Coordinates of C-alpha atoms in Angstrom, one line a residue:
M1 CA 64.0 72.4 27.7
A2 CA 67.1 71.3 25.9
L3 CA 68.0 67.6 25.8
A4 CA 71.3 66.2 26.4
S5 CA 73.4 66.4 23.2
P6 CA 74.8 63.5 21.3
V7 CA 78.6 63.1 21.2
F8 CA 80.4 64.2 18.1
P9 CA 84.0 63.2 17.4
A10 CA 84.9 66.8 16.4
W11 CA 87.9 69.0 17.0
E12 CA 87.0 71.9 19.3
G13 CA 88.7 74.4 16.9
T14 CA 86.5 73.7 13.9
G15 CA 84.1 76.5 14.8
L16 CA 86.9 79.0 15.1
V17 CA 88.5 77.9 11.8
L18 CA 85.2 78.2 9.9
G19 CA 84.5 81.5 11.8
T20 CA 87.8 82.9 10.8
G21 CA 87.0 82.0 7.1
I22 CA 83.6 83.9 7.3
F23 CA 85.2 86.8 8.9
G24 CA 87.9 87.0 6.4
A25 CA 85.6 86.4 3.4
W26 CA 83.2 89.1 4.7
L27 CA 85.9 91.7 4.9
A28 CA 87.7 90.7 1.7
T29 CA 84.6 90.8 -0.4
L30 CA 83.4 94.1 1.1
V31 CA 86.7 95.8 0.4
L32 CA 87.0 94.4 -3.2
A33 CA 83.4 95.4 -4.0
L34 CA 83.9 98.9 -2.6
L35 CA 87.1 99.5 -4.6
A36 CA 86.0 97.9 -7.8
G37 CA 85.2 100.4 -10.5
P38 CA 81.4 100.7 -11.2
E39 CA 81.9 100.1 -14.9
G40 CA 83.2 96.6 -14.4
W41 CA 79.9 95.0 -13.3
T42 CA 77.5 93.2 -15.6
P43 CA 73.9 92.2 -14.3
L44 CA 75.1 88.6 -13.8
T45 CA 78.3 89.5 -11.8
L46 CA 76.4 92.1 -9.8
G47 CA 73.7 89.7 -8.8
L48 CA 76.2 87.0 -7.8
A49 CA 78.3 89.5 -5.8
I50 CA 75.1 90.7 -3.8
A51 CA 74.2 87.1 -3.2
L52 CA 77.6 86.2 -1.8
R53 CA 77.7 89.4 0.3
T54 CA 74.3 88.6 1.7
F55 CA 75.4 85.0 2.5
L56 CA 78.5 86.2 4.4
Q57 CA 76.5 88.9 6.1
T58 CA 74.2 86.2 7.5
G59 CA 77.3 84.2 8.4
L60 CA 78.4 87.0 10.8
F61 CA 75.1 86.7 12.6
I62 CA 75.3 83.0 12.8
L63 CA 78.8 83.3 14.3
G64 CA 77.3 85.7 16.9
H65 CA 74.5 83.3 17.5
D66 CA 76.9 80.4 18.2
A67 CA 78.9 82.6 20.6
M68 CA 75.7 83.2 22.5
H69 CA 75.5 79.5 23.1
R70 CA 79.3 79.6 23.9
T71 CA 80.0 77.1 20.9
L72 CA 82.1 79.4 18.7
V73 CA 85.2 79.0 20.9
P74 CA 84.1 76.5 23.7
G75 CA 87.5 76.4 25.2
S76 CA 87.6 80.2 26.1
A77 CA 84.6 82.1 27.2
R78 CA 86.6 85.4 26.8
L79 CA 87.6 84.7 23.2
N80 CA 84.2 83.3 22.4
D81 CA 82.4 86.4 23.7
G82 CA 84.9 88.7 22.1
L83 CA 84.4 87.2 18.7
G84 CA 80.7 87.2 19.2
R85 CA 80.7 90.9 20.0
L86 CA 82.8 91.6 16.9
A87 CA 80.5 89.5 14.7
L88 CA 77.4 91.3 15.8
L89 CA 79.1 94.7 15.7
L90 CA 80.1 94.1 12.0
Y91 CA 76.7 92.6 11.3
A92 CA 74.7 95.6 12.2
G93 CA 76.1 97.3 15.2
L94 CA 74.1 94.9 17.6
P95 CA 74.9 94.8 21.3
Y96 CA 76.1 91.3 22.1
G97 CA 74.9 91.3 25.7
R98 CA 71.4 92.4 25.0
C99 CA 71.2 89.9 22.0
R100 CA 72.4 87.1 24.1
R101 CA 69.8 87.8 26.9
H102 CA 67.0 88.0 24.4
H103 CA 68.1 84.9 22.5
L104 CA 68.5 82.6 25.6
R105 CA 65.0 83.8 26.8
H106 CA 63.7 82.7 23.4
H107 CA 65.2 79.2 24.0
R108 CA 63.7 79.1 27.6
V109 CA 60.2 80.1 26.7
P110 CA 59.7 79.7 22.8
G111 CA 56.3 80.7 21.5
S112 CA 55.2 82.2 24.7
G113 CA 54.3 85.9 25.6
R114 CA 57.9 86.2 27.2
D115 CA 59.6 85.1 23.9
P116 CA 61.1 88.3 22.4
D117 CA 61.3 86.8 18.9
F118 CA 57.6 85.4 18.8
R119 CA 54.7 87.4 17.4
R120 CA 52.5 89.1 19.8
A121 CA 49.1 88.1 18.5
S122 CA 47.9 85.2 16.3
G123 CA 46.7 87.6 13.7
D124 CA 50.0 89.2 13.2
G125 CA 51.2 88.9 9.6
A126 CA 54.8 88.2 8.4
L127 CA 55.6 91.9 7.9
R128 CA 54.3 93.0 11.3
W129 CA 56.2 90.2 13.0
Y130 CA 59.3 91.0 11.2
A131 CA 59.1 94.8 12.2
R132 CA 58.6 93.8 15.8
F133 CA 61.3 91.3 15.6
M134 CA 63.8 93.8 14.3
G135 CA 62.7 96.4 16.7
N136 CA 63.6 94.1 19.6
Y137 CA 67.3 94.2 18.5
L138 CA 67.9 97.4 16.6
S139 CA 67.7 100.7 18.5
L140 CA 67.9 104.2 17.2
G141 CA 71.4 104.6 18.4
Q142 CA 72.5 101.6 16.4
L143 CA 70.7 102.9 13.2
V144 CA 72.5 106.2 13.7
L145 CA 75.9 104.4 14.0
L146 CA 75.2 102.4 11.0
L147 CA 74.2 105.4 8.9
A148 CA 77.2 107.4 10.1
T149 CA 79.5 104.5 9.1
W150 CA 78.0 104.2 5.6
L151 CA 78.1 107.9 5.0
A152 CA 81.7 108.1 6.2
V153 CA 82.8 105.2 3.8
A154 CA 80.8 106.6 1.0
G155 CA 82.4 110.1 1.5
G156 CA 85.8 108.5 1.3
L157 CA 84.9 106.6 -1.8
M158 CA 83.7 109.8 -3.5
L159 CA 87.1 111.3 -3.1
L160 CA 88.5 108.5 -5.4
E161 CA 85.6 108.7 -7.8
P162 CA 82.0 110.0 -7.3
G163 CA 80.3 106.9 -8.8
R164 CA 82.0 104.6 -6.3
A165 CA 79.9 105.8 -3.5
L166 CA 77.0 103.7 -4.8
A167 CA 79.0 100.7 -3.9
V168 CA 78.0 101.2 -0.2
P169 CA 74.3 100.7 -0.6
T170 CA 74.8 98.1 -3.2
F171 CA 77.3 95.9 -1.4
W172 CA 76.9 96.8 2.2
V173 CA 73.3 98.2 3.0
L174 CA 71.4 96.0 0.6
P175 CA 73.0 92.7 1.8
L176 CA 72.3 93.6 5.4
V177 CA 68.6 94.2 4.6
L178 CA 68.4 90.9 2.7
S179 CA 70.2 89.0 5.4
S180 CA 67.7 90.3 8.0
F181 CA 64.9 89.0 5.9
Q182 CA 66.8 85.7 5.5
L183 CA 67.4 85.3 9.1
F184 CA 63.8 86.1 10.0
L185 CA 62.3 83.8 7.3
F186 CA 64.4 80.7 7.9
G187 CA 65.2 81.1 11.5
T188 CA 62.1 82.5 13.0
Y189 CA 59.0 82.8 10.8
L190 CA 58.9 79.4 9.1
P191 CA 60.0 77.4 12.1
H192 CA 57.8 79.2 14.6
R193 CA 54.7 80.3 12.7
G194 CA 52.5 77.3 13.6
E195 CA 49.9 77.5 16.2
G196 CA 50.3 73.8 17.2
S197 CA 51.8 72.5 20.5
T198 CA 53.5 69.3 21.6
P199 CA 51.7 66.6 23.7
D200 CA 53.1 68.2 26.8
G201 CA 51.7 71.7 25.9
R202 CA 54.9 73.3 24.6
H203 CA 55.3 75.4 21.5
A204 CA 55.7 73.1 18.5
I205 CA 58.8 74.1 16.6
R206 CA 59.1 73.1 12.9
T207 CA 62.1 71.8 11.1
L208 CA 62.5 72.6 7.5
G209 CA 63.5 69.4 5.8
Y210 CA 65.8 70.8 3.1
P211 CA 68.8 68.9 1.6
H212 CA 72.0 69.7 3.2
L213 CA 73.4 72.0 0.6
L214 CA 70.1 73.9 0.3
S215 CA 69.9 74.1 4.1
L216 CA 73.4 75.7 4.2
L217 CA 72.5 78.3 1.5
A218 CA 69.2 79.1 3.1
C219 CA 70.5 80.0 6.5
Y220 CA 73.6 78.0 7.6
H221 CA 71.3 75.0 8.6
F222 CA 69.1 76.9 11.0
G223 CA 66.1 75.5 9.1
Y224 CA 66.9 72.5 11.2
H225 CA 65.3 74.4 13.9
R226 CA 63.7 71.8 16.1
E227 CA 67.0 70.0 16.4
H228 CA 68.7 73.3 17.3
H229 CA 66.2 74.0 20.1
A230 CA 66.5 70.5 21.5
H231 CA 70.4 70.6 21.4
P232 CA 71.5 74.3 21.4
T233 CA 75.1 73.5 22.3
V234 CA 75.5 71.8 18.9
P235 CA 77.1 74.4 16.5
W236 CA 75.7 75.3 13.1
F237 CA 78.0 73.1 11.1
R238 CA 77.0 70.0 13.0
L239 CA 73.3 70.5 12.6
P240 CA 73.0 68.3 9.5
E241 CA 74.7 65.5 11.3
L242 CA 72.5 66.0 14.4
R243 CA 69.5 65.9 12.2
Q244 CA 70.5 62.6 10.7
R245 CA 71.3 61.1 14.0
L246 CA 68.0 62.0 15.6
S247 CA 65.8 60.9 12.8
D248 CA 64.1 57.6 12.9
P249 CA 66.0 54.5 11.6
H250 CA 64.4 55.2 8.1
G251 CA 65.2 58.9 8.1
H252 CA 61.5 59.6 8.0
D253 CA 59.8 62.9 8.5
D254 CA 56.3 63.1 9.9
G255 CA 55.0 65.2 6.8
Q256 CA 54.8 68.4 9.0
G257 CA 58.5 69.2 8.8
H258 CA 59.0 67.6 12.3
S259 CA 62.0 65.3 12.6
Q260 CA 61.2 62.2 14.6
G261 CA 63.5 60.6 17.3
L262 CA 64.0 63.7 19.4
G263 CA 62.7 62.3 22.6
P264 CA 64.8 62.0 25.7
G265 CA 65.1 58.3 25.2
N266 CA 67.4 58.5 22.3
G267 CA 70.5 57.2 24.2
S268 CA 72.3 60.6 24.0
R269 CA 75.1 61.5 26.4
Q270 CA 76.0 64.9 27.5
L271 CA 78.2 67.0 25.1
R272 CA 80.5 69.8 26.1
P273 CA 79.5 73.0 24.1
G274 CA 80.9 73.0 20.7
R275 CA 82.1 69.5 20.7

């Protein structure tokens, strides 16, 4: 069960501004990468471009995720859900309504048999868990839509220059695949892989105690996963501050990646989503 969220003196439009930046950067880098001539890339610039495209691809899903919690645009449910639908459509043709239902169920019953994101059996390895995780969100119809989009864009680029069609798998398909691994690893596998439970019998969720910059690069702070589950109405860019506020007075971790100070007696007051 989520706890009351601490109050942050934040402007409600911060999520929308950051989201607009991620949307714009994703589109701009995609267009520039697709239109750039294949002869202009070095191994270094190619690797950096793929890394940046992967990071921005993950950002699209994070925006869709915050929209599921109604924290992307907290003042307007219609705009919030519309941007969430757009983010997930651009990410991988994902249906917003289905993803939101699955994700909210994950928050209600994490680590249980009803959790769509959790592994089915304790013996499941990471790859089997990943395959089942992706199968819960990607349908055959969505895969056909993605393939048709990629082929159409690649066909258009071939009209300009045959070699440019390779930009589609390099700067669009590969970043999506890498992003899906990134989201699974830092947002599902590492935080939820433990067999332990809390004193009241609930699934024990791990927090990945990375420094803030590394946490941002890893998965937009969703390694701070125990904090997110305790306070799901706090948007992604406030998770480092939330982690700091909810840690003990000495900023101590318990050695298992579990941040202390998350109990209901932390003096928190209710927070409107996204504030």
